[in-house]
PDB file of C-alpha atoms and ligand atoms in Angstrom:
ATOM      1  CA  MET A   6      14.444  13.466  14.681  1.00 88.00           C
ATOM      2  CA  LYS A   7      12.063  10.623  13.618  1.00 96.00           C
ATOM      3  CA  GLN A   8      10.188  10.948  10.189  1.00 98.00           C
ATOM      4  CA  ASP A   9       6.578  10.321   9.299  1.00 98.00           C
ATOM      5  CA  ILE A  10       5.530   7.376   7.366  1.00 98.00           C
ATOM      6  CA  LYS A  11       5.761   7.911   3.807  1.00 98.00           C
ATOM      7  CA  SER A  12       5.902   5.014   1.923  1.00 98.00           C
ATOM      8  CA  ARG A  13       4.926   1.703   1.295  1.00 98.00           C
ATOM      9  CA  ALA A  14       8.735   0.633   2.628  1.00 98.00           C
ATOM     10  CA  ASP A  15       7.261   2.256   6.049  1.00 98.00           C
ATOM     11  CA  VAL A  16       3.884   0.679   6.221  1.00 98.00           C
ATOM     12  CA  GLU A  17       6.802  -2.774   5.906  1.00 98.00           C
ATOM     13  CA  ARG A  18       9.085  -1.888   8.719  1.00 98.00           C
ATOM     14  CA  MET A  19       5.611  -0.666  10.845  1.00 98.00           C
ATOM     15  CA  VAL A  20       4.278  -3.977  10.061  1.00 98.00           C
ATOM     16  CA  ASN A  21       7.810  -6.143  10.771  1.00 98.00           C
ATOM     17  CA  THR A  22       8.244  -3.874  13.626  1.00 98.00           C
ATOM     18  CA  PHE A  23       5.202  -4.950  14.993  1.00 98.00           C
ATOM     19  CA  TYR A  24       5.035  -8.902  14.426  1.00 98.00           C
ATOM     20  CA  ASP A  25       7.852  -9.190  15.696  1.00 98.00           C
ATOM     21  CA  LYS A  26       7.004  -7.788  19.398  1.00 98.00           C
ATOM     22  CA  VAL A  27       3.446 -10.141  18.849  1.00 98.00           C
ATOM     23  CA  LYS A  28       5.166 -13.216  18.449  1.00 98.00           C
ATOM     24  CA  GLN A  29       7.049 -12.813  21.174  1.00 98.00           C
ATOM     25  CA  ASP A  30       4.287 -11.485  23.116  1.00 98.00           C
ATOM     26  CA  ASP A  31       3.255 -13.563  26.683  1.00 98.00           C
ATOM     27  CA  VAL A  32      -0.515 -12.431  25.848  1.00 98.00           C
ATOM     28  CA  ILE A  33      -1.611 -12.142  22.738  1.00 98.00           C
ATOM     29  CA  GLY A  34       1.671 -14.180  20.688  1.00 98.00           C
ATOM     30  CA  PHE A  35      -0.087 -17.327  22.013  1.00 97.00           C
ATOM     31  CA  ILE A  36      -3.127 -16.873  19.532  1.00 97.00           C
ATOM     32  CA  PHE A  37      -0.978 -16.031  16.305  1.00 98.00           C
ATOM     33  CA  ASN A  38       1.578 -18.480  17.185  1.00 98.00           C
ATOM     34  CA  ASP A  39      -0.427 -21.604  18.248  1.00 97.00           C
ATOM     35  CA  ILE A  40      -4.052 -20.706  17.548  1.00 95.00           C
ATOM     36  CA  ALA A  41      -4.451 -19.689  13.882  1.00 96.00           C
ATOM     37  CA  LYS A  42      -0.546 -20.786  13.724  1.00 97.00           C
ATOM     38  CA  VAL A  43       0.054 -18.234  11.077  1.00 98.00           C
ATOM     39  CA  ASN A  44       1.789 -18.601   7.604  1.00 98.00           C
ATOM     40  CA  TRP A  45       3.687 -14.983   8.073  1.00 98.00           C
ATOM     41  CA  GLU A  46       4.783 -15.116   4.397  1.00 98.00           C
ATOM     42  CA  LYS A  47       1.537 -15.107   3.771  1.00 97.00           C
ATOM     43  CA  HIS A  48      -0.052 -12.888   6.611  1.00 97.00           C
ATOM     44  CA  LEU A  49       2.774  -9.971   6.010  1.00 98.00           C
ATOM     45  CA  PRO A  50       1.939  -9.012   2.518  1.00 98.00           C
ATOM     46  CA  VAL A  51      -2.046  -9.048   3.233  1.00 98.00           C
ATOM     47  CA  MET A  52      -0.932  -6.903   6.436  1.00 98.00           C
ATOM     48  CA  TYR A  53       1.032  -4.416   4.589  1.00 98.00           C
ATOM     49  CA  ASP A  54      -1.933  -3.568   1.964  1.00 98.00           C
ATOM     50  CA  PHE A  55      -4.394  -3.665   4.794  1.00 98.00           C
ATOM     51  CA  TRP A  56      -2.101  -0.926   6.573  1.00 98.00           C
ATOM     52  CA  GLU A  57      -1.595   1.087   2.808  1.00 98.00           C
ATOM     53  CA  ASN A  58      -4.928   1.715   2.845  1.00 97.00           C
ATOM     54  CA  ILE A  59      -5.960   2.685   5.918  1.00 97.00           C
ATOM     55  CA  ILE A  60      -3.045   5.720   5.661  1.00 97.00           C
ATOM     56  CA  PHE A  61      -2.418   6.106   1.120  1.00 97.00           C
ATOM     57  CA  LEU A  62      -6.114   4.852   0.422  1.00 96.00           C
ATOM     58  CA  THR A  63      -4.621   2.313  -2.353  1.00 96.00           C
ATOM     59  CA  ASN A  64      -7.106  -0.187  -2.423  1.00 95.00           C
ATOM     60  CA  LYS A  65      -5.213  -2.407  -2.513  1.00 93.00           C
ATOM     61  CA  TYR A  66      -6.700  -4.551   0.829  1.00 96.00           C
ATOM     62  CA  VAL A  67      -8.924  -6.669  -0.126  1.00 92.00           C
ATOM     63  CA  GLY A  68     -10.722  -8.752   2.890  1.00 94.00           C
ATOM     64  CA  ASN A  69     -13.061  -8.872   5.827  1.00 93.00           C
ATOM     65  CA  PRO A  70     -10.770  -8.552   8.955  1.00 94.00           C
ATOM     66  CA  MET A  71     -14.760  -8.549  11.078  1.00 92.00           C
ATOM     67  CA  SER A  72     -14.815 -11.865   9.598  1.00 92.00           C
ATOM     68  CA  VAL A  73     -11.886 -13.828  10.231  1.00 94.00           C
ATOM     69  CA  HIS A  74     -11.520 -12.403  13.952  1.00 95.00           C
ATOM     70  CA  ILE A  75     -15.189 -13.454  14.364  1.00 92.00           C
ATOM     71  CA  HIS A  76     -13.576 -17.250  13.383  1.00 92.00           C
ATOM     72  CA  LEU A  77     -10.863 -16.628  15.584  1.00 94.00           C
ATOM     73  CA  ASN A  78     -12.698 -15.834  18.335  1.00 93.00           C
ATOM     74  CA  GLU A  79     -14.941 -19.106  18.291  1.00 91.00           C
ATOM     75  CA  GLN A  80     -11.102 -21.237  18.698  1.00 92.00           C
ATOM     76  CA  VAL A  81      -9.868 -18.622  21.395  1.00 92.00           C
ATOM     77  CA  PRO A  82     -12.350 -15.920  23.210  1.00 92.00           C
ATOM     78  CA  PHE A  83     -10.505 -12.541  22.369  1.00 94.00           C
ATOM     79  CA  THR A  84     -10.507 -10.658  25.794  1.00 93.00           C
ATOM     80  CA  LYS A  85     -10.297  -7.363  26.791  1.00 93.00           C
ATOM     81  CA  GLU A  86      -6.950  -7.984  27.873  1.00 95.00           C
ATOM     82  CA  HIS A  87      -6.132  -9.069  24.669  1.00 96.00           C
ATOM     83  CA  PHE A  88      -7.444  -6.086  22.741  1.00 97.00           C
ATOM     84  CA  GLN A  89      -5.310  -3.855  25.347  1.00 97.00           C
ATOM     85  CA  ARG A  90      -2.181  -5.412  24.678  1.00 98.00           C
ATOM     86  CA  TRP A  91      -2.961  -5.474  20.803  1.00 98.00           C
ATOM     87  CA  LEU A  92      -3.753  -2.316  20.704  1.00 98.00           C
ATOM     88  CA  LEU A  93      -0.253  -1.072  23.209  1.00 98.00           C
ATOM     89  CA  LEU A  94       2.398  -2.942  20.926  1.00 98.00           C
ATOM     90  CA  PHE A  95       0.862  -1.450  17.930  1.00 99.00           C
ATOM     91  CA  THR A  96       0.769   2.537  19.374  1.00 98.00           C
ATOM     92  CA  GLY A  97       4.414   2.007  20.808  1.00 98.00           C
ATOM     93  CA  THR A  98       5.442   0.504  17.406  1.00 98.00           C
ATOM     94  CA  VAL A  99       4.207   3.340  15.654  1.00 98.00           C
ATOM     95  CA  ASP A 100       5.687   5.579  18.409  1.00 98.00           C
ATOM     96  CA  GLU A 101       9.308   3.758  18.133  1.00 98.00           C
ATOM     97  CA  LEU A 102       9.827   4.180  14.902  1.00 98.00           C
ATOM     98  CA  PHE A 103       7.431   7.522  13.395  1.00 98.00           C
ATOM     99  CA  GLU A 104       6.475  11.330  14.088  1.00 98.00           C
ATOM    100  CA  GLY A 105       3.354  12.509  12.250  1.00 98.00           C
ATOM    101  CA  LYS A 106       0.169  13.564  11.139  1.00 98.00           C
ATOM    102  CA  LYS A 107      -0.089   9.787   9.538  1.00 98.00           C
ATOM    103  CA  ALA A 108       2.154   8.069  12.488  1.00 98.00           C
ATOM    104  CA  ASP A 109      -0.977  10.406  14.197  1.00 98.00           C
ATOM    105  CA  ILE A 110      -3.582   9.270  11.819  1.00 97.00           C
ATOM    106  CA  VAL A 111      -2.792   5.035  11.961  1.00 98.00           C
ATOM    107  CA  LYS A 112      -3.426   4.975  15.612  1.00 98.00           C
ATOM    108  CA  GLU A 113      -6.462   6.649  15.942  1.00 98.00           C
ATOM    109  CA  LYS A 114      -7.775   4.395  13.182  1.00 98.00           C
ATOM    110  CA  ALA A 115      -5.776   1.250  14.702  1.00 98.00           C
ATOM    111  CA  ALA A 116      -7.829   2.164  18.273  1.00 98.00           C
ATOM    112  CA  SER A 117     -11.046   2.833  16.567  1.00 97.00           C
ATOM    113  CA  ILE A 118     -11.234  -0.464  14.521  1.00 97.00           C
ATOM    114  CA  ALA A 119     -10.238  -2.516  17.802  1.00 97.00           C
ATOM    115  CA  ALA A 120     -12.785  -0.753  19.790  1.00 95.00           C
ATOM    116  CA  ILE A 121     -15.359  -1.861  16.967  1.00 94.00           C
ATOM    117  CA  MET A 122     -14.272  -5.365  16.662  1.00 94.00           C
ATOM    118  CA  GLU A 123     -14.192  -5.630  20.284  1.00 93.00           C
ATOM    119  CA  THR A 124     -17.801  -4.469  20.702  1.00 90.00           C
ATOM    120  CA  LYS A 125     -18.522  -7.031  18.119  1.00 88.00           C
ATOM    121  CA  ILE A 126     -16.886  -9.936  19.219  1.00 88.00           C
ATOM    122  CA  ALA A 127     -15.950  -9.585  22.710  1.00 78.00           C
ATOM    123  CA  SER A 128     -18.023  -7.831  24.145  1.00 64.00           C
ATOM    124  CA  PRO A 129     -21.097 -10.480  26.481  1.00 62.00           C
ATOM    125  CA  PHE A 130     -24.038  -8.647  24.254  1.00 58.00           C
ATOM    126  CA  LYS A 131     -22.178  -9.540  21.229  1.00 53.00           C
ATOM    127  CA  ILE A 132     -24.141  -7.693  18.800  1.00 50.00           C
ATOM    128  CA  MET A 133     -24.354  -7.142  14.796  1.00 47.00           C
ATOM    129  CA  ARG A 134     -23.287  -9.931  14.414  1.00 43.00           C
TER     130      ARG A 134
HETATM  131  C1  LIG B   4      -7.189  -9.369  20.103  1.00 88.17           C
HETATM  132  C2  LIG B   4      -6.235  -8.643  19.106  1.00 88.17           C
HETATM  133  C3  LIG B   4      -6.122  -8.818  18.123  1.00 88.17           C
HETATM  134  C4  LIG B   4      -5.365 -10.468  17.846  1.00 88.17           C
HETATM  135  C5  LIG B   4      -5.469 -11.967  18.906  1.00 88.17           C
HETATM  136  C6  LIG B   4      -5.287 -10.619  16.237  1.00 88.17           C
HETATM  137  C7  LIG B   4      -5.550 -11.868  16.002  1.00 88.17           C
HETATM  138  C8  LIG B   4      -5.357 -12.193  14.378  1.00 88.17           C
HETATM  139  C9  LIG B   4      -4.652 -13.268  13.859  1.00 88.17           C
HETATM  140  C10 LIG B   4      -4.416 -14.368  14.626  1.00 88.17           C
HETATM  141  C11 LIG B   4      -4.972 -12.991  12.506  1.00 88.17           C
HETATM  142  C12 LIG B   4      -4.935 -14.266  11.257  1.00 88.17           C
HETATM  143  C13 LIG B   4      -3.910 -14.456  10.415  1.00 88.17           C
HETATM  144  C14 LIG B   4      -3.502 -15.219   9.665  1.00 88.17           C
HETATM  145  O1  LIG B   4      -3.977 -16.025   9.591  1.00 88.17           O
HETATM  146  O2  LIG B   4      -2.906 -15.369   8.729  1.00 88.17           O
HETATM  147  C15 LIG B   4      -5.551 -12.096  11.948  1.00 88.17           C
HETATM  148  C16 LIG B   4      -5.439 -10.932  10.802  1.00 88.17           C
HETATM  149  C17 LIG B   4      -5.488  -9.958  10.919  1.00 88.17           C
HETATM  150  N1  LIG B   4      -5.834  -9.603  11.696  1.00 88.17           N
HETATM  151 FE1  LIG B   4      -6.220  -9.305  14.062  1.00 88.17          FE
HETATM  152  N2  LIG B   4      -6.163  -9.527  15.624  1.00 88.17           N
HETATM  153  C18 LIG B   4      -6.640  -9.009  16.886  1.00 88.17           C
HETATM  154  C19 LIG B   4      -6.918  -7.632  16.358  1.00 88.17           C
HETATM  155  C20 LIG B   4      -6.545  -6.613  15.153  1.00 88.17           C
HETATM  156  C21 LIG B   4      -7.538  -5.118  15.067  1.00 88.17           C
HETATM  157  C22 LIG B   4      -7.488  -4.197  15.993  1.00 88.17           C
HETATM  158  C23 LIG B   4      -6.616  -4.708  13.655  1.00 88.17           C
HETATM  159  C24 LIG B   4      -7.210  -4.157  13.116  1.00 88.17           C
HETATM  160  C25 LIG B   4      -6.797  -2.286  13.890  1.00 88.17           C
HETATM  161  C26 LIG B   4      -6.439  -6.419  12.618  1.00 88.17           C
HETATM  162  C27 LIG B   4      -6.016  -6.228  12.203  1.00 88.17           C
HETATM  163  C28 LIG B   4      -5.939  -8.043  11.202  1.00 88.17           C
HETATM  164  C29 LIG B   4      -6.009  -7.852   9.741  1.00 88.17           C
HETATM  165  C30 LIG B   4      -6.866  -7.386   8.020  1.00 88.17           C
HETATM  166  C31 LIG B   4      -5.605  -9.026   9.368  1.00 88.17           C
HETATM  167  C32 LIG B   4      -5.898 -10.061   7.934  1.00 88.17           C
HETATM  168  C33 LIG B   4      -7.259 -10.392   7.824  1.00 88.17           C
HETATM  169  C34 LIG B   4      -7.112 -10.996   6.376  1.00 88.17           C
HETATM  170  O3  LIG B   4      -6.952 -12.397   6.137  1.00 88.17           O
HETATM  171  O4  LIG B   4      -7.397 -10.779   5.409  1.00 88.17           O
HETATM  172  N3  LIG B   4      -6.478  -7.046  13.868  1.00 88.17           N
HETATM  173  N4  LIG B   4      -5.754 -10.794  13.286  1.00 88.17           N
END
């Protein structure tokens, strides 16, 4: 039986598994590999902090995800399909590894942040920038 997300080590496993899928993905992989040319050694610990804060309220993440994505969106316009694929990979990763309250919370949070991000940067109206 699958367990819930219980520790930083679980968060790291979730993030690593998610980005393994992202890097190979035919819809959004290129944004990470070719456009942002992500330095994974630097990016992964930032993402551990980001998701650990969302799940366990650790307050370790310092940053502004919205401005990072607004900047990226200027180099490659993000589409609805990009967001849908991002969320599909994220939700699929959580479901593959975990089951429980924290797993449900992290999927809900990811979906709501993705929806806000999409409205702010990928919407034809580009509101509240
Ligand atoms: C179309 C969907 C998305 C794409 C293509 C995308 C792509 C990226 C890329 C390329 C980076 C930069 C990595 C680097 O250079 O270090 C990044 C950073 C980040 N992304 Fe996304 N992202 C997407 C959606 C999301 C969503 C929905 C969330 C949150 C739920 C999120 C959270 C973050 C965070 C926290 C960072 C790090 C920001 C920082 O450096 O402080 N992303 N993303």
